[in-house]
Amino acid sequence: MRFPFAFEPAYRVVALAFAITPATAWVDVAEGQLSARFGLWRISTPTSNVTGTQATGPYSVFRTIGAAHLSLADRGLTFATNRRRGLCITFADPVPGIIPSGALRHPGLTVTVADVDGLASALSAPAAAG
């Protein structure tokens, strides 16, 4: 299942500078794998590594607009295309994402997909486990 991001107009304009467009920003849940692409940034992990999800928002524009954002508080990663609502996904084993070498790993990922509830459901479904 593919979950496209929900772009607000201001976010869409700024995102272009980072090669983030509807064609390069999505989350997939298929065959026991969670994959997220956000322009140049990517995350991939087995769905069995997902320990929970929580709908979150609204967010500060300055903390979410543009490129992928790293939380200095908990090393979480955010892929955001709007300030209204997203899904925070937590992992048992932190995953690489913001640095291609994997030198920095993230215990969670927040994504502002159009269907937050559908993504949460797909990640909690028994089929997501493998």
PDB file of C-alpha atoms in Angstrom:
ATOM      1  CA  MET A   1       0.000   0.000   0.000  1.00  0.00           C
ATOM      2  CA  ARG A   2       1.340   3.402  -0.934  1.00  0.00           C
ATOM      3  CA  PHE A   3       0.559   6.455   1.190  1.00  0.00           C
ATOM      4  CA  PRO A   4       1.255   9.810  -0.505  1.00  0.00           C
ATOM      5  CA  PHE A   5       2.120  12.891   1.513  1.00  0.00           C
ATOM      6  CA  ALA A   6      -0.430  15.689   2.052  1.00  0.00           C
ATOM      7  CA  PHE A   7       1.222  18.857   0.721  1.00  0.00           C
ATOM      8  CA  GLU A   8       0.213  22.335   1.894  1.00  0.00           C
ATOM      9  CA  PRO A   9       0.955  24.982  -0.775  1.00  0.00           C
ATOM     10  CA  ALA A  10       3.736  26.765   1.159  1.00  0.00           C
ATOM     11  CA  TYR A  11       5.407  23.448   1.977  1.00  0.00           C
ATOM     12  CA  ARG A  12       5.237  22.358  -1.676  1.00  0.00           C
ATOM     13  CA  VAL A  13       7.122  25.480  -2.813  1.00  0.00           C
ATOM     14  CA  VAL A  14       9.911  25.151  -0.219  1.00  0.00           C
ATOM     15  CA  ALA A  15      10.134  21.365  -0.728  1.00  0.00           C
ATOM     16  CA  LEU A  16      11.065  21.818  -4.395  1.00  0.00           C
ATOM     17  CA  ALA A  17      14.480  23.130  -3.329  1.00  0.00           C
ATOM     18  CA  PHE A  18      15.126  19.705  -1.758  1.00  0.00           C
ATOM     19  CA  ALA A  19      13.743  17.596  -4.654  1.00  0.00           C
ATOM     20  CA  ILE A  20      10.653  16.771  -2.579  1.00  0.00           C
ATOM     21  CA  THR A  21       7.562  16.465  -4.776  1.00  0.00           C
ATOM     22  CA  PRO A  22       4.497  14.217  -4.780  1.00  0.00           C
ATOM     23  CA  ALA A  23       6.460  11.881  -7.086  1.00  0.00           C
ATOM     24  CA  THR A  24       9.399  11.644  -4.661  1.00  0.00           C
ATOM     25  CA  ALA A  25       7.563  11.608  -1.317  1.00  0.00           C
ATOM     26  CA  TRP A  26       5.614   8.556  -0.149  1.00  0.00           C
ATOM     27  CA  VAL A  27       5.409   5.764   2.410  1.00  0.00           C
ATOM     28  CA  ASP A  28       4.965   2.125   1.344  1.00  0.00           C
ATOM     29  CA  VAL A  29       3.876  -0.825   3.472  1.00  0.00           C
ATOM     30  CA  ALA A  30       4.238  -4.083   1.543  1.00  0.00           C
ATOM     31  CA  GLU A  31       5.504  -7.621   2.029  1.00  0.00           C
ATOM     32  CA  GLY A  32       6.551  -7.041   5.630  1.00  0.00           C
ATOM     33  CA  GLN A  33       8.536  -3.899   4.805  1.00  0.00           C
ATOM     34  CA  LEU A  34       8.053  -0.215   5.650  1.00  0.00           C
ATOM     35  CA  SER A  35       9.733   2.133   3.179  1.00  0.00           C
ATOM     36  CA  ALA A  36       9.577   5.920   3.196  1.00  0.00           C
ATOM     37  CA  ARG A  37      10.980   8.308   0.632  1.00  0.00           C
ATOM     38  CA  PHE A  38      11.200  12.060   1.085  1.00  0.00           C
ATOM     39  CA  GLY A  39      13.109  13.528  -1.831  1.00  0.00           C
ATOM     40  CA  LEU A  40      16.720  12.495  -1.290  1.00  0.00           C
ATOM     41  CA  TRP A  41      16.039  10.857   2.087  1.00  0.00           C
ATOM     42  CA  ARG A  42      14.911   7.258   2.515  1.00  0.00           C
ATOM     43  CA  ILE A  43      14.120   4.867   5.338  1.00  0.00           C
ATOM     44  CA  SER A  44      13.471   1.150   5.070  1.00  0.00           C
ATOM     45  CA  THR A  45      12.873  -1.362   7.846  1.00  0.00           C
ATOM     46  CA  PRO A  46      10.875  -4.545   8.392  1.00  0.00           C
ATOM     47  CA  THR A  47       7.377  -3.840   9.712  1.00  0.00           C
ATOM     48  CA  SER A  48       8.268  -6.173  12.588  1.00  0.00           C
ATOM     49  CA  ASN A  49      10.627  -3.389  13.764  1.00  0.00           C
ATOM     50  CA  VAL A  50       7.651  -1.024  14.252  1.00  0.00           C
ATOM     51  CA  THR A  51       6.700  -0.893  17.938  1.00  0.00           C
ATOM     52  CA  GLY A  52       3.939   1.700  17.756  1.00  0.00           C
ATOM     53  CA  THR A  53       2.250   4.580  16.001  1.00  0.00           C
ATOM     54  CA  GLN A  54       0.620   7.760  17.234  1.00  0.00           C
ATOM     55  CA  ALA A  55      -1.191  10.513  15.350  1.00  0.00           C
ATOM     56  CA  THR A  56       0.423  13.854  16.186  1.00  0.00           C
ATOM     57  CA  GLY A  57       0.141  17.526  15.266  1.00  0.00           C
ATOM     58  CA  PRO A  58      -0.280  20.344  14.710  1.00  0.00           C
ATOM     59  CA  TYR A  59       3.370  21.273  14.252  1.00  0.00           C
ATOM     60  CA  SER A  60       5.408  24.456  14.098  1.00  0.00           C
ATOM     61  CA  VAL A  61       6.020  25.490  10.498  1.00  0.00           C
ATOM     62  CA  PHE A  62       9.632  26.384  11.289  1.00  0.00           C
ATOM     63  CA  ARG A  63      10.303  22.896  12.666  1.00  0.00           C
ATOM     64  CA  THR A  64       8.752  21.059   9.746  1.00  0.00           C
ATOM     65  CA  ILE A  65       8.910  22.981   6.461  1.00  0.00           C
ATOM     66  CA  GLY A  66      11.537  22.059   3.870  1.00  0.00           C
ATOM     67  CA  ALA A  67      14.063  19.247   4.182  1.00  0.00           C
ATOM     68  CA  ALA A  68      13.966  16.256   6.511  1.00  0.00           C
ATOM     69  CA  HIS A  69      14.223  17.411  10.134  1.00  0.00           C
ATOM     70  CA  LEU A  70      16.195  15.839  12.966  1.00  0.00           C
ATOM     71  CA  SER A  71      14.973  16.200  16.549  1.00  0.00           C
ATOM     72  CA  LEU A  72      17.885  17.121  18.796  1.00  0.00           C
ATOM     73  CA  ALA A  73      15.853  15.933  21.793  1.00  0.00           C
ATOM     74  CA  ASP A  74      15.413  12.280  20.753  1.00  0.00           C
ATOM     75  CA  ARG A  75      17.098  11.865  17.317  1.00  0.00           C
ATOM     76  CA  GLY A  76      13.666  11.299  15.728  1.00  0.00           C
ATOM     77  CA  LEU A  77      13.303  12.116  12.044  1.00  0.00           C
ATOM     78  CA  THR A  78      10.450  14.092  10.471  1.00  0.00           C
ATOM     79  CA  PHE A  79       9.322  14.033   6.851  1.00  0.00           C
ATOM     80  CA  ALA A  80       6.686  16.806   6.747  1.00  0.00           C
ATOM     81  CA  THR A  81       4.650  18.412   3.986  1.00  0.00           C
ATOM     82  CA  ASN A  82       2.056  20.121   6.169  1.00  0.00           C
ATOM     83  CA  ARG A  83       1.694  21.433   9.712  1.00  0.00           C
ATOM     84  CA  ARG A  84      -1.703  19.869  10.481  1.00  0.00           C
ATOM     85  CA  ARG A  85      -1.318  16.166  11.214  1.00  0.00           C
ATOM     86  CA  GLY A  86       1.070  13.264  10.875  1.00  0.00           C
ATOM     87  CA  LEU A  87       1.927   9.826  12.184  1.00  0.00           C
ATOM     88  CA  CYS A  88       4.818   9.174  14.547  1.00  0.00           C
ATOM     89  CA  ILE A  89       6.178   5.655  13.992  1.00  0.00           C
ATOM     90  CA  THR A  90       8.495   4.190  16.632  1.00  0.00           C
ATOM     91  CA  PHE A  91      11.065   1.448  16.086  1.00  0.00           C
ATOM     92  CA  ALA A  92      12.516  -1.293  18.316  1.00  0.00           C
ATOM     93  CA  ASP A  93      15.884  -0.905  16.595  1.00  0.00           C
ATOM     94  CA  PRO A  94      16.715   2.642  15.417  1.00  0.00           C
ATOM     95  CA  VAL A  95      17.003   3.040  11.641  1.00  0.00           C
ATOM     96  CA  PRO A  96      19.385   5.074   9.449  1.00  0.00           C
ATOM     97  CA  GLY A  97      17.870   7.973   7.547  1.00  0.00           C
ATOM     98  CA  ILE A  98      19.201  11.522   7.611  1.00  0.00           C
ATOM     99  CA  ILE A  99      22.825  10.540   6.970  1.00  0.00           C
ATOM    100  CA  PRO A 100      23.221   8.056   4.081  1.00  0.00           C
ATOM    101  CA  SER A 101      26.109   6.223   5.792  1.00  0.00           C
ATOM    102  CA  GLY A 102      23.830   5.232   8.669  1.00  0.00           C
ATOM    103  CA  ALA A 103      26.160   6.860  11.210  1.00  0.00           C
ATOM    104  CA  LEU A 104      23.109   8.374  12.903  1.00  0.00           C
ATOM    105  CA  ARG A 105      20.080   6.187  13.631  1.00  0.00           C
ATOM    106  CA  HIS A 106      16.537   7.251  14.466  1.00  0.00           C
ATOM    107  CA  PRO A 107      14.204   5.693  17.069  1.00  0.00           C
ATOM    108  CA  GLY A 108      11.176   7.195  15.319  1.00  0.00           C
ATOM    109  CA  LEU A 109       9.891   8.730  12.121  1.00  0.00           C
ATOM    110  CA  THR A 110       7.054  11.234  11.760  1.00  0.00           C
ATOM    111  CA  VAL A 111       5.366  11.433   8.353  1.00  0.00           C
ATOM    112  CA  THR A 112       2.569  13.749   7.217  1.00  0.00           C
ATOM    113  CA  VAL A 113       0.817  11.398   4.814  1.00  0.00           C
ATOM    114  CA  ALA A 114      -2.676  12.136   3.499  1.00  0.00           C
ATOM    115  CA  ASP A 115      -4.160   9.044   5.201  1.00  0.00           C
ATOM    116  CA  VAL A 116      -2.686   9.021   8.714  1.00  0.00           C
ATOM    117  CA  ASP A 117      -5.287   6.571  10.035  1.00  0.00           C
ATOM    118  CA  GLY A 118      -4.866   4.230   7.062  1.00  0.00           C
ATOM    119  CA  LEU A 119      -1.086   4.099   7.540  1.00  0.00           C
ATOM    120  CA  ALA A 120      -1.486   3.409  11.255  1.00  0.00           C
ATOM    121  CA  SER A 121      -3.913   0.621  10.398  1.00  0.00           C
ATOM    122  CA  ALA A 122      -1.591  -0.876   7.778  1.00  0.00           C
ATOM    123  CA  LEU A 123       1.271  -0.943  10.284  1.00  0.00           C
ATOM    124  CA  SER A 124      -0.822  -2.593  13.003  1.00  0.00           C
ATOM    125  CA  ALA A 125      -2.453  -5.190  10.746  1.00  0.00           C
ATOM    126  CA  PRO A 126      -1.318  -8.804  11.184  1.00  0.00           C
ATOM    127  CA  ALA A 127      -0.237  -8.855   7.525  1.00  0.00           C
ATOM    128  CA  ALA A 128       2.260  -6.065   8.248  1.00  0.00           C
ATOM    129  CA  ALA A 129       4.249  -8.420  10.446  1.00  0.00           C
ATOM    130  CA  GLY A 130       5.407 -10.401   7.509  1.00  0.00           C
TER     131      GLY A 130
END
